[in-house]
mmCIF file of C-alpha atoms in Angstrom:
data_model
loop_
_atom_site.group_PDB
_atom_site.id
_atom_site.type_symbol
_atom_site.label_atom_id
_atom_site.label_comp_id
_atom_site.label_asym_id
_atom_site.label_seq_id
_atom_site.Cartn_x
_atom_site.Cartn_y
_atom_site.Cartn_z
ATOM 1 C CA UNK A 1 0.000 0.000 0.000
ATOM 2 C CA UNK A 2 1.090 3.578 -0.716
ATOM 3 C CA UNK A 3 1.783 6.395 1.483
ATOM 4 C CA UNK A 4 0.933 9.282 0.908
ATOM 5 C CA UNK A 5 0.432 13.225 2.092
ATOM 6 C CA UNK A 6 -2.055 16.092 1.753
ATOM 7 C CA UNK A 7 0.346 19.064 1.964
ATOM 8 C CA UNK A 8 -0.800 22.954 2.804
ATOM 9 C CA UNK A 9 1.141 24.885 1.047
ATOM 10 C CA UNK A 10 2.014 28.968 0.409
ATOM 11 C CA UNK A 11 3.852 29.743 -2.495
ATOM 12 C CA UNK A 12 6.945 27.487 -2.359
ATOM 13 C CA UNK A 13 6.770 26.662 1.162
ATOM 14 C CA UNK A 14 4.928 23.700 2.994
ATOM 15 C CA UNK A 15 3.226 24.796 6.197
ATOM 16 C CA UNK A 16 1.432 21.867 7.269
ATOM 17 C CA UNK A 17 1.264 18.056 5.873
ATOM 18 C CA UNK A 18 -0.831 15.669 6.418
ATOM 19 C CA UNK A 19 -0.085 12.199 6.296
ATOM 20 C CA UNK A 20 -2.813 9.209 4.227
ATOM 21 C CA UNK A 21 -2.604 5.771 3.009
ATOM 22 C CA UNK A 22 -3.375 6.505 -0.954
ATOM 23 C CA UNK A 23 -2.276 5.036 -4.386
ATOM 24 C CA UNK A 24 -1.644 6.925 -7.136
ATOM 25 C CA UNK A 25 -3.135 6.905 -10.803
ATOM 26 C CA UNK A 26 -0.662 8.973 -12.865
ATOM 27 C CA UNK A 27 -1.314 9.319 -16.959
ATOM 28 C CA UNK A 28 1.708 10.003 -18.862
ATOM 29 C CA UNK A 29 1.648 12.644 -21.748
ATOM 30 C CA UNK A 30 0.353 9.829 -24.401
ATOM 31 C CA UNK A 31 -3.037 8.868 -21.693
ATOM 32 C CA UNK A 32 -3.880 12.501 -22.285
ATOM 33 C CA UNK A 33 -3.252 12.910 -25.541
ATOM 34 C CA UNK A 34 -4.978 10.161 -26.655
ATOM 35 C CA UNK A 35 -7.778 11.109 -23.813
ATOM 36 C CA UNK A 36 -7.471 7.692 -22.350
ATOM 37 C CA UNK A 37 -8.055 6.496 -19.324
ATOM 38 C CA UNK A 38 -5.346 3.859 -18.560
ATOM 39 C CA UNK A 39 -6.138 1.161 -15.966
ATOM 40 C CA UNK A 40 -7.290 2.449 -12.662
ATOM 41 C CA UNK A 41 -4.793 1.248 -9.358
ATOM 42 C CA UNK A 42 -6.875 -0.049 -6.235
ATOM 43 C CA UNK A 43 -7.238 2.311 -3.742
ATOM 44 C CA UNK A 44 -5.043 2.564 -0.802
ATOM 45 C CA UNK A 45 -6.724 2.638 2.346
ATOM 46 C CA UNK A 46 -7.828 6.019 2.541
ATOM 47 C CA UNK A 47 -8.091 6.962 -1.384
ATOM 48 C CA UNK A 48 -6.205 7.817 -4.578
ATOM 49 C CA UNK A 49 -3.971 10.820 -5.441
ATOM 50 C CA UNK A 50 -5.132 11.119 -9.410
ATOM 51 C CA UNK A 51 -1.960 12.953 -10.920
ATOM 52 C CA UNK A 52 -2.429 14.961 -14.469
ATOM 53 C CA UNK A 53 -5.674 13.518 -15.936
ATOM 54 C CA UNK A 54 -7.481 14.941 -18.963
ATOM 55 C CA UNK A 55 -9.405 17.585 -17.307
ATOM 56 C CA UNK A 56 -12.276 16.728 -20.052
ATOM 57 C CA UNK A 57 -12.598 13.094 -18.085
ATOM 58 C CA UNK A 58 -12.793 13.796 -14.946
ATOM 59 C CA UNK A 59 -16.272 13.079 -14.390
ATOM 60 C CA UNK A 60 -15.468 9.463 -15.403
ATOM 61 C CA UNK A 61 -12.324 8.945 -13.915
ATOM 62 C CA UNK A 62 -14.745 9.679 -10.096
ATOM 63 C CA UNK A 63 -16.555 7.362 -11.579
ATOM 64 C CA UNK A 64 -14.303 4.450 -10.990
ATOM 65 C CA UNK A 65 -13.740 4.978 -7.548
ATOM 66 C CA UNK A 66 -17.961 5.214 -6.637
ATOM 67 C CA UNK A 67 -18.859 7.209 -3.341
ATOM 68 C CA UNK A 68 -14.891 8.706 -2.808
ATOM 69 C CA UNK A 69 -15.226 12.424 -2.216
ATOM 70 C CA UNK A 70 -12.846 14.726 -4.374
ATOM 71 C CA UNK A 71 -10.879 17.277 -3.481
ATOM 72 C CA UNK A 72 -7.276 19.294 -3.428
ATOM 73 C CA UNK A 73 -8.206 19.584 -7.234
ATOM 74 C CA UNK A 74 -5.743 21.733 -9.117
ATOM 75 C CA UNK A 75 -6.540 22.581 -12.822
ATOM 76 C CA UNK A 76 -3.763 23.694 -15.235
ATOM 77 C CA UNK A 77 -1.815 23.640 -18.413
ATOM 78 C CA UNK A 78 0.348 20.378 -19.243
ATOM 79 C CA UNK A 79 3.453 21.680 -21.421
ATOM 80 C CA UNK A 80 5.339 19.601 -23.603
ATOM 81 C CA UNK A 81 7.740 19.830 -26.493
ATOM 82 C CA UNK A 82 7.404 18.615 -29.951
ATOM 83 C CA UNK A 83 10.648 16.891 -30.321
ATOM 84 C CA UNK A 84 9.845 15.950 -33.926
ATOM 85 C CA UNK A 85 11.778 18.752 -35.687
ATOM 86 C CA UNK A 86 15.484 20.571 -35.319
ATOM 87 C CA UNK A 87 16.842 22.618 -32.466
ATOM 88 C CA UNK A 88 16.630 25.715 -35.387
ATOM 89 C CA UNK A 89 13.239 25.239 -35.913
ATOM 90 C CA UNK A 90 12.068 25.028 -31.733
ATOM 91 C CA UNK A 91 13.992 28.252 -31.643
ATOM 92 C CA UNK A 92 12.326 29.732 -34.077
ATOM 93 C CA UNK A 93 9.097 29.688 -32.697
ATOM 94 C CA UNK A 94 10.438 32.136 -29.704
ATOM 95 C CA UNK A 95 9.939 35.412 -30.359
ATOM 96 C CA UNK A 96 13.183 37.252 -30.872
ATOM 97 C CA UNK A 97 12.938 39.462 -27.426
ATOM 98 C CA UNK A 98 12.578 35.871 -26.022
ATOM 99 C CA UNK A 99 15.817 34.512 -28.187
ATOM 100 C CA UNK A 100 17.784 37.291 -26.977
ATOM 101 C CA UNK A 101 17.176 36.851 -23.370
ATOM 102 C CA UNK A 102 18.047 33.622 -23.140
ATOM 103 C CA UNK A 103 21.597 34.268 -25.059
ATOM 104 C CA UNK A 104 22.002 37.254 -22.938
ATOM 105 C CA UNK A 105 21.650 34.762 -19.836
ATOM 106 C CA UNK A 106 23.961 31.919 -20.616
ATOM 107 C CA UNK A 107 26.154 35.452 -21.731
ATOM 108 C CA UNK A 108 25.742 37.034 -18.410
ATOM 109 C CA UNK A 109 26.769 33.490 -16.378
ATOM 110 C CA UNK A 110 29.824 32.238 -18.411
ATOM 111 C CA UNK A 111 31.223 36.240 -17.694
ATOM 112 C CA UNK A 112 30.555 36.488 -14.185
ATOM 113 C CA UNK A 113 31.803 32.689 -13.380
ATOM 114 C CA UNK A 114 34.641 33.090 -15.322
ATOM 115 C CA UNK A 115 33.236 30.473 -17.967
ATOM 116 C CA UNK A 116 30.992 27.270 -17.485
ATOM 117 C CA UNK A 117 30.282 23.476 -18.482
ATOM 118 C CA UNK A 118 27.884 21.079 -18.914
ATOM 119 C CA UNK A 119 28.647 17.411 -18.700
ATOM 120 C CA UNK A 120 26.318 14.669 -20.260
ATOM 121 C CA UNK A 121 25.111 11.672 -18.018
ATOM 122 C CA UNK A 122 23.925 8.483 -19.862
ATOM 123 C CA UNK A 123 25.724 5.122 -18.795
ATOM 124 C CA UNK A 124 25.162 3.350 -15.401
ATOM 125 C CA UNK A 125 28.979 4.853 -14.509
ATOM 126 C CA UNK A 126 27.984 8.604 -15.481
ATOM 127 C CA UNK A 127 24.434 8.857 -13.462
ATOM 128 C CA UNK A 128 26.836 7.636 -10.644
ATOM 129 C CA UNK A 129 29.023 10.220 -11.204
ATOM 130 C CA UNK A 130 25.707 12.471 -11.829
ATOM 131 C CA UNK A 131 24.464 11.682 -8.413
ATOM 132 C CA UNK A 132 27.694 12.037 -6.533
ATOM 133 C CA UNK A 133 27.621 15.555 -7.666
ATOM 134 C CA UNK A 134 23.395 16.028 -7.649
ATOM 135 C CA UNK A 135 22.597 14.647 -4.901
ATOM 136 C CA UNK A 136 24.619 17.519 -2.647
ATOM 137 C CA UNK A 137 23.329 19.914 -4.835
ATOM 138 C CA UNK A 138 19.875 19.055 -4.432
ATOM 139 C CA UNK A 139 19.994 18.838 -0.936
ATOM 140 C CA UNK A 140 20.329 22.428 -1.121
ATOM 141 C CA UNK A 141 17.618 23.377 -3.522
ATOM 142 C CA UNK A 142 14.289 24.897 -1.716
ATOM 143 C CA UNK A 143 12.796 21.944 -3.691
ATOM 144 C CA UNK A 144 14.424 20.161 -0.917
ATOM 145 C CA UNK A 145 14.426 21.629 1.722
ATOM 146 C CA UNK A 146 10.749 23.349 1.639
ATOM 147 C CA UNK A 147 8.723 20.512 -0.559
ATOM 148 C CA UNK A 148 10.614 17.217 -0.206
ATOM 149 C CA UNK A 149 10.908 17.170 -3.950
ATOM 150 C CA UNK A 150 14.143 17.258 -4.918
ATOM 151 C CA UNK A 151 16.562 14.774 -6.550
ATOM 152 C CA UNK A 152 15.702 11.409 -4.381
ATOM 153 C CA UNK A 153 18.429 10.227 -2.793
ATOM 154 C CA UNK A 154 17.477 6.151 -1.993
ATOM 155 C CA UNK A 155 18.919 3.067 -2.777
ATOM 156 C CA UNK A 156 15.574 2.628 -4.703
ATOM 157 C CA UNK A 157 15.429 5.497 -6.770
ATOM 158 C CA UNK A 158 19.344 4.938 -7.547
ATOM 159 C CA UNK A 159 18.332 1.324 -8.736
ATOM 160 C CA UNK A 160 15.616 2.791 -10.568
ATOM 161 C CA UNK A 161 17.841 5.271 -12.299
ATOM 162 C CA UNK A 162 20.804 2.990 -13.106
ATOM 163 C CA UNK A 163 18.846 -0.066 -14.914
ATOM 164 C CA UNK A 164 17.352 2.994 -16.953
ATOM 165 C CA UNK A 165 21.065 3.947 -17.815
ATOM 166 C CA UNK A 166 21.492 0.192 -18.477
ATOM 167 C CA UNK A 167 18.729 0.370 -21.356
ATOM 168 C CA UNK A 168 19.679 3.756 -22.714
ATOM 169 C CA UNK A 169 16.495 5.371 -20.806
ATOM 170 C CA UNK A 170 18.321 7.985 -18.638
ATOM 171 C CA UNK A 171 19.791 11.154 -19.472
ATOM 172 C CA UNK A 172 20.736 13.509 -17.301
ATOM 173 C CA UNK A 173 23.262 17.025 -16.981
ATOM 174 C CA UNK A 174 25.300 18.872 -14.673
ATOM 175 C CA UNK A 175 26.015 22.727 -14.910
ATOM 176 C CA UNK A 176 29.539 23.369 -13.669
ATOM 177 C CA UNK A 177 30.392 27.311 -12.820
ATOM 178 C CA UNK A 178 32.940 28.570 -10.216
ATOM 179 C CA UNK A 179 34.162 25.046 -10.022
ATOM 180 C CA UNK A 180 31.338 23.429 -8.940
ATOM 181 C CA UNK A 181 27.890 21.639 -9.823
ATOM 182 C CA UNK A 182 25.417 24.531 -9.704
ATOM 183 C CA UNK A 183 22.287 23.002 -11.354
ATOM 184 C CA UNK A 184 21.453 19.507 -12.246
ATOM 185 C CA UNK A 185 18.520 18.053 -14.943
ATOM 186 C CA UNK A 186 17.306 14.275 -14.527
ATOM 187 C CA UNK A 187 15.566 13.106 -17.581
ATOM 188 C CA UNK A 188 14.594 9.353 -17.456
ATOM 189 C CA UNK A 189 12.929 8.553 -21.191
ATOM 190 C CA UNK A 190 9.683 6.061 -21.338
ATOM 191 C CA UNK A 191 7.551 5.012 -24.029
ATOM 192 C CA UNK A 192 8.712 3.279 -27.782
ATOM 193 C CA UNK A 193 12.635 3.145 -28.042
ATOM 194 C CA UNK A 194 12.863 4.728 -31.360
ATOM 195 C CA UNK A 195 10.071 7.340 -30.096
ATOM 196 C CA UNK A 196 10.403 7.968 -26.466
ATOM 197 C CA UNK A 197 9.345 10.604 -24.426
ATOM 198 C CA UNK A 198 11.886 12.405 -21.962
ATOM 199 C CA UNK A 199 10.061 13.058 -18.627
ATOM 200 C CA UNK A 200 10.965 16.021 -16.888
ATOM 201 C CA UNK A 201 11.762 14.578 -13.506
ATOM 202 C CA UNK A 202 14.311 16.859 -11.526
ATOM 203 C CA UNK A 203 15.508 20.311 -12.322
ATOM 204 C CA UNK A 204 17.483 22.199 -9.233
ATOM 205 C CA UNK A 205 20.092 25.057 -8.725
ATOM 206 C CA UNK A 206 22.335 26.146 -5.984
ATOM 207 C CA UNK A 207 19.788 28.989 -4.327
ATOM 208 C CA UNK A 208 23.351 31.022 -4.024
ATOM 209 C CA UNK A 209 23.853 31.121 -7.686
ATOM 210 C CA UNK A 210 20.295 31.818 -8.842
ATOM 211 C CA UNK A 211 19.893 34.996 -10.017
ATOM 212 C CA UNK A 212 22.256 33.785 -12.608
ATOM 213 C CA UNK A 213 19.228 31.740 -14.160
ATOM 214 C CA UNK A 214 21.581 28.529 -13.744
ATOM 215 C CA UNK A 215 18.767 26.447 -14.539
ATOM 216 C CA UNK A 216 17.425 28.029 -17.463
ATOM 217 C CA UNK A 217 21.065 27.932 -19.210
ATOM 218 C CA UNK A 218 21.357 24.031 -18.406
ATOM 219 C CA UNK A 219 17.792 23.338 -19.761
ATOM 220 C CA UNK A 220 18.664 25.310 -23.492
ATOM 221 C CA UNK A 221 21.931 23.606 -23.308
ATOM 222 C CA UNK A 222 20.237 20.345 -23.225
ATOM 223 C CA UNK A 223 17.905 20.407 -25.286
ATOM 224 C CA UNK A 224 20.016 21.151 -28.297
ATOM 225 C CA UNK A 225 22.186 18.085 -27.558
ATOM 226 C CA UNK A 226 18.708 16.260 -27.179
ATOM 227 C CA UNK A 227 17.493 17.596 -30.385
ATOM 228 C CA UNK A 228 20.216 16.583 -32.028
ATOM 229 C CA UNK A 229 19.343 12.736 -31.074
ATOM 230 C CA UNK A 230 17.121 12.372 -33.327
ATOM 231 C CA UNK A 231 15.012 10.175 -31.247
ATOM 232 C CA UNK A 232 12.133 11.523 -28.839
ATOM 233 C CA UNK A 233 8.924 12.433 -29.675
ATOM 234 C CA UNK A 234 8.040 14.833 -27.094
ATOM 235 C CA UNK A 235 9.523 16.600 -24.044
ATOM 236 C CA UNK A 236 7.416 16.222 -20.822
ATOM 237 C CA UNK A 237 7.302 19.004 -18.064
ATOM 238 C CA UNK A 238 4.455 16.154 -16.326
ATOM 239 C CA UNK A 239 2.243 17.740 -14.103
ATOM 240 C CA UNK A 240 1.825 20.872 -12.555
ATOM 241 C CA UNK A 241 1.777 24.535 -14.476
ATOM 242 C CA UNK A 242 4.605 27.013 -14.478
ATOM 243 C CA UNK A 243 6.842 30.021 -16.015
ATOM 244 C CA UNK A 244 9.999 28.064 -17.061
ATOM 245 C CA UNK A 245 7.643 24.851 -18.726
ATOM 246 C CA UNK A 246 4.964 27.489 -20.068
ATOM 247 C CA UNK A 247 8.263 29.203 -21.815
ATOM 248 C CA UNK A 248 9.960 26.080 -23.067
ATOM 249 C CA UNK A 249 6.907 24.298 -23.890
ATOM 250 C CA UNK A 250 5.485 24.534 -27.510
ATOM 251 C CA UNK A 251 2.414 22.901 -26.865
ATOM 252 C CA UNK A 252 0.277 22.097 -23.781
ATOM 253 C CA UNK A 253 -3.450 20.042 -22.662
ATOM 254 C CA UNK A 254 -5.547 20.744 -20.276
ATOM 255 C CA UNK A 255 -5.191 18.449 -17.302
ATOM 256 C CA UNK A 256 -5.951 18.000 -13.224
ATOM 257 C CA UNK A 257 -4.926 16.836 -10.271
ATOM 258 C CA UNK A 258 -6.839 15.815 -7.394
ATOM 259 C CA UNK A 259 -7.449 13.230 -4.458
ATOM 260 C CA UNK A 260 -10.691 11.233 -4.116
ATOM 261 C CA UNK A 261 -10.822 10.045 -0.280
ATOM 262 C CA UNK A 262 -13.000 7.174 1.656
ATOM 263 C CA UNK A 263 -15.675 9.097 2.778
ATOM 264 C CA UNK A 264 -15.156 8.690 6.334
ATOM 265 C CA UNK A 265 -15.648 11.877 9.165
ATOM 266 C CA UNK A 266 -11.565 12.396 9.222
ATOM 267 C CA UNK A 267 -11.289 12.719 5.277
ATOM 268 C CA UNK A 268 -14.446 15.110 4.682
ATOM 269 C CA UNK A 269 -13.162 16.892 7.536
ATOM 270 C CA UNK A 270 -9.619 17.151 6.024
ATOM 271 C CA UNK A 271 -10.439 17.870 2.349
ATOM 272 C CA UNK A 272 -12.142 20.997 3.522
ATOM 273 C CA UNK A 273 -9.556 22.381 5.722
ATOM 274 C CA UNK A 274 -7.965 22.103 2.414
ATOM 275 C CA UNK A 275 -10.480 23.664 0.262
ATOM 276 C CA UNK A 276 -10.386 26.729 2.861
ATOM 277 C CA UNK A 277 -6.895 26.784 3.152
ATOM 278 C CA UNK A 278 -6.749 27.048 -0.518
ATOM 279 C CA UNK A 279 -9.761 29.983 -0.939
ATOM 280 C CA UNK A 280 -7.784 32.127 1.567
ATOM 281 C CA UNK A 281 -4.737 31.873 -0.535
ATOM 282 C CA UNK A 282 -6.473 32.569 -3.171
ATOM 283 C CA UNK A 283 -8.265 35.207 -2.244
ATOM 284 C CA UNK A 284 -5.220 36.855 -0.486
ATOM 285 C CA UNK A 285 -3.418 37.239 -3.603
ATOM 286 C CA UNK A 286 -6.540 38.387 -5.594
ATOM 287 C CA UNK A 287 -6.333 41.199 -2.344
ATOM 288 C CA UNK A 288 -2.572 41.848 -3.074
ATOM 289 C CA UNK A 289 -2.959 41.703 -7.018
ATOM 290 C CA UNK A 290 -5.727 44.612 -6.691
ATOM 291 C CA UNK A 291 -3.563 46.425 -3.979
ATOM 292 C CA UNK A 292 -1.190 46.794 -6.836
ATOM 293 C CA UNK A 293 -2.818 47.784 -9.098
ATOM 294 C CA UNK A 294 -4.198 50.663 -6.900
ATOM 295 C CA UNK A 295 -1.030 51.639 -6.158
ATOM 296 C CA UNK A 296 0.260 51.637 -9.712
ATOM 297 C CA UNK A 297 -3.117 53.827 -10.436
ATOM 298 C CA UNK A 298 -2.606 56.286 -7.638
ATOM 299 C CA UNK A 299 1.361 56.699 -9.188
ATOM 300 C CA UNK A 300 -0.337 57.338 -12.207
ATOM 301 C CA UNK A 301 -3.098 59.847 -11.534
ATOM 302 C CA UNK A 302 0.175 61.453 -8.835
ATOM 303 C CA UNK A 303 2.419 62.028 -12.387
#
């Protein structure tokens, strides 16, 4: 059985987390694609965590778990890449303000660190030299230290990672600068051998070196050697909307996330702490979006 946790969270910081037995139903990028519902997990023993379904289908993927009550649902934009064409052509479709910032900030890093690197992780003996110089890294990363998401750091997860190096399905980078790892990308690939799709599993940078968009300069960086490959089909930033996948993405669906709980006291009780929680952050930043504006009018009507 799984475990699992319903976390509180502001911004990128967790306040409060609360611990549930649940399985997980995930869809990969082809499930929503396709709009298919792939075969749905038994439930742990309080519920399921449902992770980037076709928004469109969510009244029948409730339906296989009768009487569960849904909540913690979270409705976005799943970006992707269309691997299926050259590096020149993906660049292309940026505008050129967007072209120029991005030169400007691999520019601005190699001048101020006196030059970087990135080194290329495939075999079982490079993602152990990949994690030797990671896994530090990530242990740094607010990913980390605020969300528990960073790179994983267990003999399972190495395992999993090193038999995927074993059958070509792992690629992952380093971003050297200063003379040391200062952002790391984990990429294992699933799907068709010929066609795979790289899943965007762990992207983190050394909070010291960040306004030096470390990150951002890693992630160009490797896509053009992926690119050059020849062999994905699409780029997956999996679930969850943001800035960096919105602007690297060239496409996108429209997916959610949610949990759908036992309906016992405890659960009910729970899911709308959360849905409370989660209107008062809301409507906080609505308050602080229109508190801006104000200000910005008040500037204006001042000039």
């Amino acid at each position: 059985m799984a475990s699992g946790a319903i976390d509180f969270t502001l911004g990128s910081r967790r306040l409060l987390r609360v611990q549930r037995q649940l399985s997980t139903w995930a869809f990969n990028l082809d499930d929503v694609l396709a709009g298919a519902l792939p075969t749905a997990p038994p439930s742990g023993r309080d519920g399921v965590r449902v992770l980037s379904a076709p928004t469109a289908r969510l009244a029948e993927v409730s339906a296989r778990y009768p009487g569960f009550v849904a909540g913690g649902r979270q409705d976005y934009r799943r970006h992707y890449i269309d691997m299926g064409q050259s590096f020149e052509a993906y660049m292309a479709q940026f505008s050129g303000k967007t072209r120029s910032t991005l030169r400007r900030k691999a520019k601005k890093l190699h001048e101020e660190a006196g030059g970087y690197a990135v080194t290329e992780h495939r075999s079982p003996a490079e993602i152990e030299a990949f994690l030797a110089a990671a896994l530090p890294l990530s242990a740094r990363t607010y990913q980390a230290r605020l969300l528990d998401a960073g790179l994983p750091d267990t003999p399972e997860a190495r395992r999993v990672m090193l038999e995927a190096a074993e059958a070509d399905r792992m690629r992952a980078f380093l971003l050297y600068a200063g003379g040391q790892a200062v952002a790391y990308l984990s990429l294992p690939v699933v799907g068709p051998a010929a066609h795979g799709t790289l899943v965007y599993a762990h992207l983190g940078y050394d909070p010291d070196w960040a306004r030096l968009s470390p990150g951002t300069v890693l992630q160009m960086d490797a896509l053009e050697r992926l690119f050059a490959e020849e062999r994905y089909r699409w780029f997956d930033f999996t679930e969850g909307d943001g800035a960096h996948k919105a602007m690297f993405g060239t496409h996108s669906a429209a997916c959610s996330s949610l949990m759908l709980l036992e309906p016992t006291f405890a659960n009910r009780a729970l899911l709308g702490a959360r849905a409370s929680f989660d209107a008062g952050v809301s409507g906080a930043k609505a308050l602080a979006q229109r508190s801006g504006a104000l200000v910005k009018i008040r500037a204006l009507l001042r000039a």
